[in-house]
PDB file of C-alpha atoms in Angstrom:
ATOM      1  CA  MET A  27      21.773  51.795 132.743  1.00 64.00           C
ATOM      2  CA  THR A  28      24.293  54.520 132.465  1.00 86.00           C
ATOM      3  CA  PHE A  29      26.176  55.525 129.371  1.00 86.00           C
ATOM      4  CA  GLN A  30      29.475  54.508 130.982  1.00 87.00           C
ATOM      5  CA  PHE A  31      28.168  50.960 131.571  1.00 84.00           C
ATOM      6  CA  ILE A  32      27.196  50.671 127.915  1.00 84.00           C
ATOM      7  CA  VAL A  33      30.600  51.924 126.744  1.00 84.00           C
ATOM      8  CA  GLN A  34      32.452  49.526 129.050  1.00 85.00           C
ATOM      9  CA  ASN A  35      30.434  46.539 127.849  1.00 86.00           C
ATOM     10  CA  ILE A  36      30.007  47.443 124.167  1.00 89.00           C
ATOM     11  CA  ASN A  37      31.759  44.256 123.022  1.00 90.00           C
ATOM     12  CA  TYR A  38      29.330  42.060 124.955  1.00 91.00           C
ATOM     13  CA  ILE A  39      26.338  44.042 123.755  1.00 92.00           C
ATOM     14  CA  GLY A  40      27.603  43.937 120.158  1.00 94.00           C
ATOM     15  CA  SER A  41      28.239  40.211 120.407  1.00 95.00           C
ATOM     16  CA  SER A  42      24.720  39.578 121.685  1.00 96.00           C
ATOM     17  CA  PHE A  43      23.249  41.793 118.968  1.00 96.00           C
ATOM     18  CA  LEU A  44      25.191  39.960 116.234  1.00 97.00           C
ATOM     19  CA  PHE A  45      24.067  36.598 117.593  1.00 97.00           C
ATOM     20  CA  VAL A  46      20.424  37.680 117.515  1.00 98.00           C
ATOM     21  CA  ILE A  47      20.823  38.952 113.938  1.00 97.00           C
ATOM     22  CA  GLY A  48      22.317  35.615 112.876  1.00 97.00           C
ATOM     23  CA  LEU A  49      19.622  33.623 114.672  1.00 98.00           C
ATOM     24  CA  TYR A  50      16.891  35.755 113.083  1.00 98.00           C
ATOM     25  CA  THR A  51      18.439  35.167 109.659  1.00 97.00           C
ATOM     26  CA  VAL A  52      18.552  31.401 110.179  1.00 97.00           C
ATOM     27  CA  LEU A  53      14.979  31.195 111.442  1.00 97.00           C
ATOM     28  CA  THR A  54      13.220  33.507 108.988  1.00 96.00           C
ATOM     29  CA  HIS A  55      14.858  32.999 105.579  1.00 96.00           C
ATOM     30  CA  PRO A  56      13.986  29.936 103.483  1.00 95.00           C
ATOM     31  CA  ASN A  57      17.044  30.376 101.254  1.00 96.00           C
ATOM     32  CA  LEU A  58      19.748  27.905 102.287  1.00 97.00           C
ATOM     33  CA  ILE A  59      22.653  30.225 101.439  1.00 97.00           C
ATOM     34  CA  LYS A  60      21.134  32.926 103.642  1.00 97.00           C
ATOM     35  CA  LYS A  61      20.906  30.360 106.425  1.00 97.00           C
ATOM     36  CA  ILE A  62      24.636  29.631 106.037  1.00 97.00           C
ATOM     37  CA  ILE A  63      25.338  33.373 106.201  1.00 97.00           C
ATOM     38  CA  GLY A  64      23.262  33.585 109.385  1.00 97.00           C
ATOM     39  CA  ILE A  65      25.250  30.736 110.933  1.00 97.00           C
ATOM     40  CA  ASN A  66      28.479  32.552 110.031  1.00 97.00           C
ATOM     41  CA  ILE A  67      27.212  35.718 111.723  1.00 97.00           C
ATOM     42  CA  MET A  68      26.415  33.703 114.843  1.00 97.00           C
ATOM     43  CA  GLU A  69      29.886  32.137 114.826  1.00 95.00           C
ATOM     44  CA  THR A  70      31.498  35.555 114.478  1.00 95.00           C
ATOM     45  CA  SER A  71      29.536  36.836 117.456  1.00 96.00           C
ATOM     46  CA  VAL A  72      30.829  33.963 119.581  1.00 95.00           C
ATOM     47  CA  PHE A  73      34.393  34.762 118.463  1.00 94.00           C
ATOM     48  CA  LEU A  74      33.890  38.397 119.499  1.00 93.00           C
ATOM     49  CA  LEU A  75      32.549  37.292 122.875  1.00 93.00           C
ATOM     50  CA  PHE A  76      35.544  35.032 123.586  1.00 90.00           C
ATOM     51  CA  VAL A  77      38.084  37.644 122.536  1.00 88.00           C
ATOM     52  CA  SER A  78      36.302  40.234 124.698  1.00 88.00           C
ATOM     53  CA  ILE A  79      36.401  37.912 127.700  1.00 86.00           C
ATOM     54  CA  GLY A  80      40.160  37.401 127.304  1.00 81.00           C
ATOM     55  CA  TYR A  81      40.956  41.103 127.003  1.00 78.00           C
ATOM     56  CA  ILE A  82      42.345  42.986 130.010  1.00 79.00           C
ATOM     57  CA  HIS A  83      42.641  46.781 129.857  1.00 80.00           C
ATOM     58  CA  GLY A  84      46.306  47.698 130.068  1.00 80.00           C
ATOM     59  CA  GLY A  85      47.402  44.085 129.719  1.00 80.00           C
ATOM     60  CA  GLN A  86      50.481  42.989 127.837  1.00 79.00           C
ATOM     61  CA  ALA A  87      51.224  39.959 125.711  1.00 78.00           C
ATOM     62  CA  PRO A  88      52.240  37.050 127.974  1.00 77.00           C
ATOM     63  CA  ILE A  89      55.936  37.211 127.196  1.00 78.00           C
ATOM     64  CA  LEU A  90      58.484  36.777 129.977  1.00 74.00           C
ATOM     65  CA  ASN A  91      59.606  40.124 131.331  1.00 73.00           C
ATOM     66  CA  LEU A  92      63.341  39.876 132.087  1.00 74.00           C
ATOM     67  CA  ASP A  93      63.672  43.072 134.090  1.00 76.00           C
ATOM     68  CA  GLY A  94      61.540  41.620 136.917  1.00 73.00           C
ATOM     69  CA  THR A  95      58.864  44.305 137.027  1.00 75.00           C
ATOM     70  CA  PRO A  96      55.386  42.944 137.672  1.00 77.00           C
ATOM     71  CA  ALA A  97      53.017  43.207 134.750  1.00 78.00           C
ATOM     72  CA  VAL A  98      49.400  42.442 133.936  1.00 81.00           C
ATOM     73  CA  TYR A  99      49.073  39.896 131.160  1.00 82.00           C
ATOM     74  CA  VAL A 100      46.279  39.172 128.719  1.00 83.00           C
ATOM     75  CA  ASN A 101      44.995  35.599 128.809  1.00 82.00           C
ATOM     76  CA  PRO A 102      46.219  33.858 125.607  1.00 83.00           C
ATOM     77  CA  LEU A 103      43.821  30.893 125.837  1.00 85.00           C
ATOM     78  CA  PRO A 104      40.753  32.607 124.281  1.00 84.00           C
ATOM     79  CA  SER A 105      42.839  33.740 121.308  1.00 84.00           C
ATOM     80  CA  ALA A 106      44.132  30.215 120.753  1.00 87.00           C
ATOM     81  CA  LEU A 107      40.615  28.810 120.979  1.00 88.00           C
ATOM     82  CA  ILE A 108      39.351  31.394 118.499  1.00 92.00           C
ATOM     83  CA  LEU A 109      41.980  30.372 115.940  1.00 93.00           C
ATOM     84  CA  THR A 110      40.734  26.810 116.212  1.00 94.00           C
ATOM     85  CA  GLY A 111      37.143  28.032 116.054  1.00 94.00           C
ATOM     86  CA  ILE A 112      37.805  29.974 112.870  1.00 95.00           C
ATOM     87  CA  VAL A 113      39.177  26.858 111.195  1.00 96.00           C
ATOM     88  CA  VAL A 114      36.126  24.860 112.296  1.00 95.00           C
ATOM     89  CA  ALA A 115      33.771  27.646 111.139  1.00 96.00           C
ATOM     90  CA  VAL A 116      35.345  27.779 107.687  1.00 96.00           C
ATOM     91  CA  SER A 117      35.172  24.010 107.309  1.00 97.00           C
ATOM     92  CA  ILE A 118      31.511  23.958 108.405  1.00 95.00           C
ATOM     93  CA  THR A 119      30.753  26.720 105.897  1.00 97.00           C
ATOM     94  CA  VAL A 120      32.475  24.855 103.075  1.00 97.00           C
ATOM     95  CA  TYR A 121      30.696  21.623 103.968  1.00 97.00           C
ATOM     96  CA  GLY A 122      27.331  23.408 104.134  1.00 96.00           C
ATOM     97  CA  LEU A 123      27.860  25.091 100.779  1.00 97.00           C
ATOM     98  CA  SER A 124      28.868  21.786  99.188  1.00 97.00           C
ATOM     99  CA  MET A 125      25.680  20.230 100.549  1.00 97.00           C
ATOM    100  CA  ILE A 126      23.674  23.117  99.084  1.00 97.00           C
ATOM    101  CA  ILE A 127      25.234  22.403  95.676  1.00 97.00           C
ATOM    102  CA  LYS A 128      24.160  18.744  95.970  1.00 97.00           C
ATOM    103  CA  ILE A 129      20.654  19.817  97.029  1.00 96.00           C
ATOM    104  CA  TYR A 130      20.443  22.169  94.047  1.00 97.00           C
ATOM    105  CA  ASP A 131      21.513  19.362  91.717  1.00 96.00           C
ATOM    106  CA  ALA A 132      18.839  17.074  93.169  1.00 95.00           C
ATOM    107  CA  TYR A 133      15.908  19.508  93.446  1.00 95.00           C
ATOM    108  CA  GLY A 134      16.769  22.432  91.157  1.00 94.00           C
ATOM    109  CA  THR A 135      16.280  25.013  93.917  1.00 96.00           C
ATOM    110  CA  ILE A 136      17.829  26.180  97.183  1.00 96.00           C
ATOM    111  CA  GLU A 137      14.588  27.520  98.676  1.00 95.00           C
ATOM    112  CA  LEU A 138      13.593  25.339 101.633  1.00 94.00           C
ATOM    113  CA  ASP A 139       9.850  25.820 101.037  1.00 93.00           C
ATOM    114  CA  GLU A 140      10.114  24.581  97.450  1.00 95.00           C
ATOM    115  CA  ILE A 141      12.282  21.615  98.483  1.00 95.00           C
ATOM    116  CA  MET A 142       9.727  20.568 101.102  1.00 94.00           C
ATOM    117  CA  GLN A 143       6.941  20.865  98.522  1.00 94.00           C
ATOM    118  CA  ILE A 144       8.876  18.701  96.034  1.00 93.00           C
ATOM    119  CA  ARG A 145       9.601  16.118  98.733  1.00 92.00           C
ATOM    120  CA  SER A 146       5.952  15.938  99.792  1.00 92.00           C
ATOM    121  CA  GLU A 147       4.866  15.476  96.164  1.00 90.00           C
ATOM    122  CA  GLU A 148       7.415  12.675  95.756  1.00 88.00           C
ATOM    123  CA  ALA A 149       6.152  11.001  98.934  1.00 88.00           C
ATOM    124  CA  HIS A 150       2.545  10.996  97.657  1.00 85.00           C
ATOM    125  CA  ASP A 151       3.491   9.469  94.304  1.00 73.00           C
TER     126      ASP A 151
END
């Protein structure tokens, strides 16, 4: 791979790297809040990927050009989808954090290993 290829595709490489970081965080940390943070990192990487796909070098906003000169436009659909995705991501985060509060009230901890131990002790009793 050449340096120019890496520079041209840095958004895709960065998006993939962020997704892997988020996935690693979700899979390796027993703390539920850290898992929510990992999910947020993964969501952000997907947003970066979609925005990068919709970008065209030298493109303009898709606004009607009255002088009749041809122009290259940026696709507005990925940006609109990302706005919706951000709203969904925030609502998922809020719902997850509210569930973590309920779990803490019930078990007194937010560590997944300790919760599983408490649940197994309750099942044996």
